[in-house]
PDB file of C-alpha atoms in Angstrom:
ATOM      1  CA  MET A   1       0.037  10.583  10.362  1.00 39.00           C
ATOM      2  CA  ASN A   2      -3.288  10.163   9.429  1.00 44.00           C
ATOM      3  CA  LYS A   3      -4.918   6.568   9.453  1.00 42.00           C
ATOM      4  CA  THR A   4      -5.010   5.685   6.184  1.00 39.00           C
ATOM      5  CA  LEU A   5      -0.235   5.810   5.683  1.00 39.00           C
ATOM      6  CA  ILE A   6      -1.106   3.439   9.255  1.00 39.00           C
ATOM      7  CA  VAL A   7      -2.481   1.595   7.221  1.00 39.00           C
ATOM      8  CA  ALA A   8       0.092   1.915   4.029  1.00 41.00           C
ATOM      9  CA  ALA A   9       3.156   1.373   6.462  1.00 42.00           C
ATOM     10  CA  CYS A  10       1.750  -1.970   8.559  1.00 44.00           C
ATOM     11  CA  LEU A  11       1.458  -3.274   5.271  1.00 39.00           C
ATOM     12  CA  PHE A  12       4.724  -3.323   3.848  1.00 39.00           C
ATOM     13  CA  ALA A  13       6.639  -3.728   7.145  1.00 40.00           C
ATOM     14  CA  PHE A  14       4.195  -6.887   7.665  1.00 40.00           C
ATOM     15  CA  ALA A  15       5.050  -7.400   3.627  1.00 39.00           C
ATOM     16  CA  GLY A  16       8.661  -7.473   4.470  1.00 41.00           C
ATOM     17  CA  VAL A  17       8.999  -9.742   7.794  1.00 39.00           C
ATOM     18  CA  ALA A  18       6.017 -12.227   5.343  1.00 40.00           C
ATOM     19  CA  GLN A  19       9.240 -11.677   2.505  1.00 42.00           C
ATOM     20  CA  ALA A  20      11.920 -12.924   5.207  1.00 38.00           C
ATOM     21  CA  GLN A  21      10.366 -15.887   6.164  1.00 42.00           C
ATOM     22  CA  ASP A  22       9.650 -19.372   3.868  1.00 40.00           C
ATOM     23  CA  THR A  23       5.868 -18.970   2.274  1.00 40.00           C
ATOM     24  CA  ASP A  24       6.578 -21.538  -1.038  1.00 47.00           C
ATOM     25  CA  THR A  25       3.498 -22.339  -0.307  1.00 48.00           C
ATOM     26  CA  ALA A  26       0.495 -21.824   2.074  1.00 51.00           C
ATOM     27  CA  THR A  27       0.675 -25.685   3.443  1.00 49.00           C
ATOM     28  CA  ASP A  28       3.365 -24.692   4.568  1.00 57.00           C
ATOM     29  CA  ASN A  29       2.328 -21.925   7.078  1.00 67.00           C
ATOM     30  CA  GLY A  30      -0.640 -23.416   7.876  1.00 74.00           C
ATOM     31  CA  GLY A  31      -3.001 -22.609   4.796  1.00 82.00           C
ATOM     32  CA  TRP A  32      -2.322 -18.826   5.351  1.00 90.00           C
ATOM     33  CA  THR A  33      -1.250 -16.693   2.217  1.00 92.00           C
ATOM     34  CA  GLY A  34      -2.042 -12.837   2.686  1.00 94.00           C
ATOM     35  CA  SER A  35      -1.579  -9.713   0.246  1.00 94.00           C
ATOM     36  CA  GLY A  36      -1.121  -6.405   0.773  1.00 96.00           C
ATOM     37  CA  GLU A  37      -2.149  -3.230  -2.115  1.00 96.00           C
ATOM     38  CA  PHE A  38      -0.953   0.151  -2.848  1.00 96.00           C
ATOM     39  CA  GLY A  39      -1.516   2.500  -4.925  1.00 95.00           C
ATOM     40  CA  PHE A  40      -0.799   6.170  -4.697  1.00 90.00           C
ATOM     41  CA  ALA A  41      -1.508   8.921  -7.175  1.00 86.00           C
ATOM     42  CA  SER A  42      -0.982  13.155  -7.548  1.00 85.00           C
ATOM     43  CA  ALA A  43      -1.570  15.473  -9.777  1.00 82.00           C
ATOM     44  CA  ARG A  44       0.284  19.425 -10.113  1.00 79.00           C
ATOM     45  CA  GLY A  45      -0.582  22.579 -12.064  1.00 77.00           C
ATOM     46  CA  ASN A  46      -3.432  23.468 -13.121  1.00 71.00           C
ATOM     47  CA  SER A  47      -4.935  21.160 -10.793  1.00 73.00           C
ATOM     48  CA  ARG A  48      -3.974  20.115  -7.728  1.00 80.00           C
ATOM     49  CA  THR A  49      -4.726  16.560  -6.450  1.00 86.00           C
ATOM     50  CA  GLU A  50      -3.378  13.693  -4.358  1.00 89.00           C
ATOM     51  CA  ASN A  51      -4.808  10.263  -3.277  1.00 92.00           C
ATOM     52  CA  VAL A  52      -3.693   7.040  -1.845  1.00 94.00           C
ATOM     53  CA  ASN A  53      -5.017   3.465  -0.770  1.00 95.00           C
ATOM     54  CA  ALA A  54      -4.293   0.506   0.804  1.00 96.00           C
ATOM     55  CA  LYS A  55      -5.459  -2.585   1.572  1.00 96.00           C
ATOM     56  CA  LEU A  56      -3.730  -6.142   3.613  1.00 96.00           C
ATOM     57  CA  GLY A  57      -5.466  -9.597   3.225  1.00 96.00           C
ATOM     58  CA  LEU A  58      -4.464 -12.734   5.526  1.00 96.00           C
ATOM     59  CA  ASN A  59      -6.316 -15.591   4.435  1.00 94.00           C
ATOM     60  CA  GLN A  60      -6.625 -19.668   5.754  1.00 93.00           C
ATOM     61  CA  GLU A  61      -8.129 -22.604   4.810  1.00 91.00           C
ATOM     62  CA  ASN A  62      -6.469 -26.258   6.126  1.00 91.00           C
ATOM     63  CA  GLU A  63      -8.954 -28.739   6.654  1.00 91.00           C
ATOM     64  CA  TYR A  64     -10.673 -27.551   9.729  1.00 93.00           C
ATOM     65  CA  TRP A  65     -10.926 -23.667   9.789  1.00 94.00           C
ATOM     66  CA  LYS A  66     -11.446 -20.558   6.655  1.00 94.00           C
ATOM     67  CA  ASN A  67     -10.683 -18.107   8.567  1.00 96.00           C
ATOM     68  CA  ASN A  68     -10.674 -14.652   6.932  1.00 95.00           C
ATOM     69  CA  PHE A  69      -8.559 -10.851   7.629  1.00 97.00           C
ATOM     70  CA  PHE A  70      -9.012  -7.275   6.246  1.00 97.00           C
ATOM     71  CA  LEU A  71      -8.115  -3.955   6.047  1.00 97.00           C
ATOM     72  CA  ASN A  72      -8.506  -1.320   4.258  1.00 96.00           C
ATOM     73  CA  GLY A  73      -8.068   3.107   4.343  1.00 95.00           C
ATOM     74  CA  MET A  74      -8.104   5.383   1.316  1.00 94.00           C
ATOM     75  CA  ARG A  75      -8.189   9.232   1.476  1.00 93.00           C
ATOM     76  CA  SER A  76      -7.976  11.857  -0.967  1.00 92.00           C
ATOM     77  CA  LYS A  77      -7.027  15.415  -0.986  1.00 88.00           C
ATOM     78  CA  GLY A  78      -8.120  18.095  -3.648  1.00 86.00           C
ATOM     79  CA  GLU A  79      -9.260  21.444  -4.590  1.00 78.00           C
ATOM     80  CA  VAL A  80     -12.772  22.781  -3.343  1.00 74.00           C
ATOM     81  CA  THR A  81     -14.278  25.575  -4.585  1.00 70.00           C
ATOM     82  CA  VAL A  82     -16.469  26.808  -0.117  1.00 64.00           C
ATOM     83  CA  GLN A  83     -17.522  30.246   0.163  1.00 65.00           C
ATOM     84  CA  ASP A  84     -14.765  32.670   2.607  1.00 64.00           C
ATOM     85  CA  ALA A  85     -17.097  32.368   6.226  1.00 60.00           C
ATOM     86  CA  GLN A  86     -16.057  36.023   6.352  1.00 64.00           C
ATOM     87  CA  THR A  87     -15.819  37.508   3.134  1.00 66.00           C
ATOM     88  CA  GLY A  88     -18.668  35.758   1.820  1.00 64.00           C
ATOM     89  CA  GLN A  89     -16.321  35.097  -1.483  1.00 69.00           C
ATOM     90  CA  THR A  90     -15.796  32.095  -3.155  1.00 72.00           C
ATOM     91  CA  VAL A  91     -12.018  30.803  -3.650  1.00 69.00           C
ATOM     92  CA  ASP A  92      -9.946  27.836  -4.133  1.00 72.00           C
ATOM     93  CA  ARG A  93      -8.672  25.300  -0.522  1.00 77.00           C
ATOM     94  CA  PHE A  94      -6.740  21.817  -1.074  1.00 76.00           C
ATOM     95  CA  SER A  95      -8.101  19.541   1.231  1.00 84.00           C
ATOM     96  CA  THR A  96      -9.711  15.982   1.535  1.00 86.00           C
ATOM     97  CA  THR A  97     -12.233  14.956   0.033  1.00 84.00           C
ATOM     98  CA  ALA A  98     -12.179  11.513   1.106  1.00 88.00           C
ATOM     99  CA  ASN A  99     -11.175   9.448   4.385  1.00 93.00           C
ATOM    100  CA  ARG A 100     -13.104   6.480   4.753  1.00 94.00           C
ATOM    101  CA  TYR A 101     -11.343   2.273   6.313  1.00 95.00           C
ATOM    102  CA  ASP A 102     -13.280  -0.107   7.298  1.00 96.00           C
ATOM    103  CA  ALA A 103     -11.663  -3.967   9.037  1.00 97.00           C
ATOM    104  CA  GLY A 104     -12.663  -6.676   9.480  1.00 97.00           C
ATOM    105  CA  ALA A 105     -12.273 -10.586  10.102  1.00 97.00           C
ATOM    106  CA  SER A 106     -14.320 -14.527   9.668  1.00 97.00           C
ATOM    107  CA  VAL A 107     -14.783 -17.760  11.066  1.00 97.00           C
ATOM    108  CA  GLY A 108     -15.412 -20.534   9.910  1.00 97.00           C
ATOM    109  CA  TYR A 109     -14.875 -24.567  11.019  1.00 97.00           C
ATOM    110  CA  LYS A 110     -15.398 -26.825   8.148  1.00 96.00           C
ATOM    111  CA  LEU A 111     -18.033 -29.460   9.100  1.00 97.00           C
ATOM    112  CA  ASP A 112     -17.023 -30.917   5.687  1.00 95.00           C
ATOM    113  CA  PRO A 113     -14.856 -30.673   3.111  1.00 93.00           C
ATOM    114  CA  ARG A 114     -17.871 -28.069   1.779  1.00 94.00           C
ATOM    115  CA  SER A 115     -19.698 -26.309   4.422  1.00 97.00           C
ATOM    116  CA  TYR A 116     -17.763 -24.403   7.636  1.00 98.00           C
ATOM    117  CA  ILE A 117     -20.200 -22.809  10.633  1.00 98.00           C
ATOM    118  CA  VAL A 118     -18.970 -18.683   9.690  1.00 98.00           C
ATOM    119  CA  GLY A 119     -18.968 -16.160  12.039  1.00 98.00           C
ATOM    120  CA  ALA A 120     -18.134 -12.566  11.018  1.00 98.00           C
ATOM    121  CA  GLY A 121     -16.812  -8.691  11.959  1.00 97.00           C
ATOM    122  CA  ARG A 122     -16.594  -6.184   9.559  1.00 97.00           C
ATOM    123  CA  TYR A 123     -16.569  -2.248  11.260  1.00 98.00           C
ATOM    124  CA  GLU A 124     -16.340   1.605   8.428  1.00 96.00           C
ATOM    125  CA  HIS A 125     -16.273   4.361   8.951  1.00 96.00           C
ATOM    126  CA  ASP A 126     -16.324   6.753   6.274  1.00 94.00           C
ATOM    127  CA  ASP A 127     -15.611  10.919   7.041  1.00 91.00           C
ATOM    128  CA  PHE A 128     -17.288  11.880   3.981  1.00 88.00           C
ATOM    129  CA  GLY A 129     -20.553   8.622   3.331  1.00 88.00           C
ATOM    130  CA  ALA A 130     -23.391   7.769   3.914  1.00 88.00           C
ATOM    131  CA  ASN A 131     -23.444   6.609   7.011  1.00 91.00           C
ATOM    132  CA  LEU A 132     -20.355   8.175   9.408  1.00 92.00           C
ATOM    133  CA  TRP A 133     -19.897   4.777  10.985  1.00 95.00           C
ATOM    134  CA  GLN A 134     -21.126   1.559  11.026  1.00 95.00           C
ATOM    135  CA  GLY A 135     -20.288  -2.038  12.707  1.00 96.00           C
ATOM    136  CA  ILE A 136     -22.300  -5.283  11.759  1.00 97.00           C
ATOM    137  CA  VAL A 137     -21.083  -9.236  14.001  1.00 98.00           C
ATOM    138  CA  SER A 138     -22.959 -12.266  12.216  1.00 98.00           C
ATOM    139  CA  LEU A 139     -23.498 -15.899  12.537  1.00 98.00           C
ATOM    140  CA  GLY A 140     -23.940 -17.990   9.493  1.00 97.00           C
ATOM    141  CA  TYR A 141     -23.415 -20.741   6.991  1.00 98.00           C
ATOM    142  CA  GLY A 142     -21.017 -21.836   4.458  1.00 97.00           C
ATOM    143  CA  TYR A 143     -20.367 -23.319   1.580  1.00 97.00           C
ATOM    144  CA  ILE A 144     -17.847 -24.000  -1.615  1.00 96.00           C
ATOM    145  CA  ALA A 145     -19.884 -24.445  -4.365  1.00 96.00           C
ATOM    146  CA  LEU A 146     -16.569 -25.279  -6.411  1.00 95.00           C
ATOM    147  CA  LYS A 147     -12.906 -25.460  -5.911  1.00 93.00           C
ATOM    148  CA  ASN A 148     -10.316 -26.247  -8.223  1.00 93.00           C
ATOM    149  CA  GLU A 149      -6.850 -25.552  -9.914  1.00 90.00           C
ATOM    150  CA  ARG A 150      -8.505 -22.595 -11.476  1.00 94.00           C
ATOM    151  CA  THR A 151     -11.797 -21.587 -10.316  1.00 96.00           C
ATOM    152  CA  GLU A 152     -13.299 -20.826  -7.103  1.00 96.00           C
ATOM    153  CA  LEU A 153     -16.635 -19.735  -5.881  1.00 97.00           C
ATOM    154  CA  SER A 154     -18.647 -19.706  -2.402  1.00 97.00           C
ATOM    155  CA  PHE A 155     -21.208 -18.328  -1.038  1.00 97.00           C
ATOM    156  CA  GLU A 156     -22.464 -17.346   2.979  1.00 98.00           C
ATOM    157  CA  ILE A 157     -25.402 -16.657   4.991  1.00 98.00           C
ATOM    158  CA  GLY A 158     -26.748 -15.988   7.914  1.00 98.00           C
ATOM    159  CA  PRO A 159     -28.273 -13.429  10.522  1.00 98.00           C
ATOM    160  CA  GLY A 160     -25.761 -10.225  12.029  1.00 98.00           C
ATOM    161  CA  TYR A 161     -26.810  -7.708  14.522  1.00 98.00           C
ATOM    162  CA  LYS A 162     -26.011  -3.526  13.494  1.00 97.00           C
ATOM    163  CA  ARG A 163     -25.566  -0.241  14.768  1.00 96.00           C
ATOM    164  CA  TYR A 164     -24.396   2.149  12.459  1.00 94.00           C
ATOM    165  CA  ARG A 165     -24.663   6.850  12.955  1.00 93.00           C
ATOM    166  CA  PRO A 166     -26.248   8.653   9.720  1.00 90.00           C
ATOM    167  CA  ALA A 167     -23.746  11.099   8.131  1.00 88.00           C
ATOM    168  CA  ASN A 168     -24.707  14.756   9.949  1.00 85.00           C
ATOM    169  CA  THR A 169     -27.100  17.090   8.056  1.00 80.00           C
ATOM    170  CA  THR A 170     -26.350  21.152   7.740  1.00 73.00           C
ATOM    171  CA  VAL A 171     -29.704  23.170   7.856  1.00 70.00           C
ATOM    172  CA  LEU A 172     -30.021  26.926   7.890  1.00 66.00           C
ATOM    173  CA  VAL A 173     -30.743  29.102  11.745  1.00 68.00           C
ATOM    174  CA  ASP A 174     -30.510  32.862  11.332  1.00 67.00           C
ATOM    175  CA  GLY A 175     -28.550  32.591   7.429  1.00 64.00           C
ATOM    176  CA  GLN A 176     -26.160  30.062   8.892  1.00 67.00           C
ATOM    177  CA  THR A 177     -24.699  26.410   8.061  1.00 69.00           C
ATOM    178  CA  VAL A 178     -25.730  24.385  11.633  1.00 73.00           C
ATOM    179  CA  GLU A 179     -24.549  21.170  11.076  1.00 76.00           C
ATOM    180  CA  VAL A 180     -27.192  18.704  12.664  1.00 82.00           C
ATOM    181  CA  ARG A 181     -25.547  14.393  14.597  1.00 86.00           C
ATOM    182  CA  GLN A 182     -28.270  11.677  13.779  1.00 88.00           C
ATOM    183  CA  PRO A 183     -28.782   9.842  16.659  1.00 91.00           C
ATOM    184  CA  THR A 184     -27.622   6.026  15.513  1.00 93.00           C
ATOM    185  CA  GLU A 185     -29.680   3.265  14.434  1.00 93.00           C
ATOM    186  CA  SER A 186     -29.476  -0.811  14.994  1.00 95.00           C
ATOM    187  CA  GLU A 187     -31.284  -3.535  13.030  1.00 96.00           C
ATOM    188  CA  VAL A 188     -31.012  -7.431  13.290  1.00 97.00           C
ATOM    189  CA  VAL A 189     -30.204  -7.660   9.554  1.00 97.00           C
ATOM    190  CA  GLY A 190     -30.082 -10.745   6.600  1.00 97.00           C
ATOM    191  CA  ARG A 191     -25.751 -11.290   5.887  1.00 98.00           C
ATOM    192  CA  GLY A 192     -24.630 -12.553   2.632  1.00 97.00           C
ATOM    193  CA  LEU A 193     -21.983 -13.220   1.154  1.00 97.00           C
ATOM    194  CA  ILE A 194     -20.377 -14.683  -2.307  1.00 98.00           C
ATOM    195  CA  ASN A 195     -16.693 -15.111  -3.482  1.00 97.00           C
ATOM    196  CA  PHE A 196     -16.048 -15.688  -6.940  1.00 98.00           C
ATOM    197  CA  LYS A 197     -12.090 -15.657  -8.121  1.00 96.00           C
ATOM    198  CA  TYR A 198     -11.202 -17.529 -11.730  1.00 97.00           C
ATOM    199  CA  ARG A 199      -6.988 -17.365 -13.481  1.00 96.00           C
ATOM    200  CA  LEU A 200      -8.321 -16.553 -16.499  1.00 95.00           C
ATOM    201  CA  THR A 201      -4.180 -17.592 -17.901  1.00 94.00           C
ATOM    202  CA  ASP A 202      -0.825 -17.771 -15.632  1.00 92.00           C
ATOM    203  CA  ASN A 203       0.319 -14.835 -14.444  1.00 93.00           C
ATOM    204  CA  THR A 204      -4.501 -13.157 -15.023  1.00 96.00           C
ATOM    205  CA  ALA A 205      -6.593 -14.156 -12.319  1.00 96.00           C
ATOM    206  CA  PHE A 206     -10.084 -11.507 -12.398  1.00 98.00           C
ATOM    207  CA  GLU A 207     -11.945 -11.782  -8.824  1.00 97.00           C
ATOM    208  CA  ASP A 208     -15.193 -10.472  -7.050  1.00 98.00           C
ATOM    209  CA  THR A 209     -17.062 -10.135  -3.833  1.00 97.00           C
ATOM    210  CA  LEU A 210     -20.253  -9.317  -3.388  1.00 98.00           C
ATOM    211  CA  LEU A 211     -22.120  -8.361   0.403  1.00 97.00           C
ATOM    212  CA  VAL A 212     -24.873  -8.314   0.922  1.00 97.00           C
ATOM    213  CA  GLU A 213     -26.060  -5.760   4.605  1.00 97.00           C
ATOM    214  CA  ALA A 214     -29.693  -5.515   4.472  1.00 96.00           C
ATOM    215  CA  GLY A 215     -32.419  -4.478   7.035  1.00 95.00           C
ATOM    216  CA  SER A 216     -36.285  -2.855   7.566  1.00 94.00           C
ATOM    217  CA  LYS A 217     -34.146   0.301   8.217  1.00 92.00           C
ATOM    218  CA  ASN A 218     -30.289   0.126   5.396  1.00 92.00           C
ATOM    219  CA  LYS A 219     -29.614  -1.339   3.389  1.00 94.00           C
ATOM    220  CA  TYR A 220     -26.079  -1.932   1.823  1.00 95.00           C
ATOM    221  CA  TYR A 221     -24.539  -3.926  -0.577  1.00 97.00           C
ATOM    222  CA  GLN A 222     -21.017  -3.742  -1.418  1.00 97.00           C
ATOM    223  CA  ASN A 223     -19.152  -5.364  -4.470  1.00 98.00           C
ATOM    224  CA  ASP A 224     -15.791  -6.028  -4.483  1.00 97.00           C
ATOM    225  CA  ALA A 225     -14.081  -6.687  -8.127  1.00 97.00           C
ATOM    226  CA  GLY A 226     -10.702  -7.397  -9.422  1.00 96.00           C
ATOM    227  CA  LEU A 227      -8.711  -7.854 -12.462  1.00 97.00           C
ATOM    228  CA  SER A 228      -4.658  -9.279 -11.971  1.00 96.00           C
ATOM    229  CA  VAL A 229      -1.962  -9.680 -13.916  1.00 96.00           C
ATOM    230  CA  SER A 230       1.811 -10.968 -12.231  1.00 95.00           C
ATOM    231  CA  MET A 231       4.516  -9.750 -12.788  1.00 93.00           C
ATOM    232  CA  THR A 232       6.520 -12.257 -11.222  1.00 92.00           C
ATOM    233  CA  LYS A 233       6.180 -14.580  -8.014  1.00 89.00           C
ATOM    234  CA  LYS A 234       5.177 -11.625  -5.105  1.00 93.00           C
ATOM    235  CA  LEU A 235       4.533  -9.174  -7.627  1.00 95.00           C
ATOM    236  CA  ALA A 236       1.184  -7.694 -10.215  1.00 96.00           C
ATOM    237  CA  LEU A 237      -0.771  -5.058 -10.868  1.00 96.00           C
ATOM    238  CA  LYS A 238      -4.550  -4.981 -10.189  1.00 96.00           C
ATOM    239  CA  LEU A 239      -7.032  -2.921 -10.954  1.00 96.00           C
ATOM    240  CA  GLY A 240     -10.266  -2.891  -9.045  1.00 96.00           C
ATOM    241  CA  PHE A 241     -13.821  -1.162  -9.309  1.00 96.00           C
ATOM    242  CA  GLN A 242     -15.446  -0.931  -6.317  1.00 96.00           C
ATOM    243  CA  VAL A 243     -19.416  -0.331  -5.604  1.00 96.00           C
ATOM    244  CA  ARG A 244     -21.615   0.758  -2.087  1.00 94.00           C
ATOM    245  CA  TYR A 245     -24.983   1.800  -2.002  1.00 94.00           C
ATOM    246  CA  ASN A 246     -27.012   2.422   1.076  1.00 92.00           C
ATOM    247  CA  SER A 247     -31.150   2.534   0.144  1.00 91.00           C
ATOM    248  CA  ASP A 248     -31.433   5.294   3.597  1.00 85.00           C
ATOM    249  CA  THR A 249     -28.886   8.082   3.056  1.00 84.00           C
ATOM    250  CA  GLN A 250     -29.360  12.305   3.928  1.00 79.00           C
ATOM    251  CA  PRO A 251     -30.455  14.703   2.162  1.00 79.00           C
ATOM    252  CA  GLY A 252     -27.579  15.824  -0.201  1.00 75.00           C
ATOM    253  CA  THR A 253     -26.176  12.001   0.436  1.00 80.00           C
ATOM    254  CA  GLN A 254     -25.793  10.597  -2.424  1.00 86.00           C
ATOM    255  CA  SER A 255     -26.689   6.563  -2.331  1.00 90.00           C
ATOM    256  CA  THR A 256     -24.015   5.231  -4.092  1.00 93.00           C
ATOM    257  CA  ASP A 257     -20.220   5.298  -4.158  1.00 92.00           C
ATOM    258  CA  THR A 258     -17.750   4.906  -6.189  1.00 92.00           C
ATOM    259  CA  LEU A 259     -14.046   3.801  -6.729  1.00 92.00           C
ATOM    260  CA  THR A 260     -11.908   2.520  -9.091  1.00 93.00           C
ATOM    261  CA  THR A 261      -8.087   2.203  -7.970  1.00 94.00           C
ATOM    262  CA  THR A 262      -4.635   0.658 -10.163  1.00 93.00           C
ATOM    263  CA  ASN A 263      -2.632  -0.819  -7.326  1.00 96.00           C
ATOM    264  CA  LEU A 264       0.255  -2.637  -6.963  1.00 95.00           C
ATOM    265  CA  VAL A 265       0.616  -5.635  -5.191  1.00 96.00           C
ATOM    266  CA  TYR A 266       3.036  -7.799  -2.713  1.00 95.00           C
ATOM    267  CA  ASN A 267       2.049 -12.001  -2.854  1.00 92.00           C
ATOM    268  CA  PHE A 268       2.988 -13.812   0.025  1.00 89.00           C
TER     269      PHE A 268
END
């Protein structure tokens, strides 16, 4: 079983537990709320493709704490044209074209209703990205600039320490392609986070989160935008668009990755 399917199974198991409990208000749960997303698409015929993505997010905000936890996974397969090592001819094969998962958490202690000290950590693994893996821990200051029934805007900023391993490169040796493993890098970075939520109507909401991890060697930016439409109190449909950028990439690897998703969301 691949890691993305494990994420999806955990998502639905957690949703089932949450549904069995009384979660009418976040206050009854110590300020905890959460959501799980799942999307799947498959094509057969003239082309074959499969892709699945799943997300799980938990949030807590009360008088003293502002905490967050997330777990995401994405995997895709499709027909790719490769050169057969034995015959030298090009053939079409159904193989993995994307495999990525990431997890992270932040713990914020409120100094007053708007200000808080936050510690955050994030880890990501991507078989086809600019970096095979990257991990960061940081400590910073957060500020809730605006929060009411319709709008929420918050900021976080602070220093952090990041380790990452760039994607492997390939070179030709005696006419054969050889994969070269890249060394692990580490550096002090500045971490910034902007989170914006806006409820357009009673059943339609827009959310945008910008993450910045900038160092002298590599600058990483990630923006997640989503528009969700509620069908019931618990279920919604969500259209998401993600942009990820790494300034330092290996030859043959692009700096920018984008991901568009249409998911079913379960809120608890």
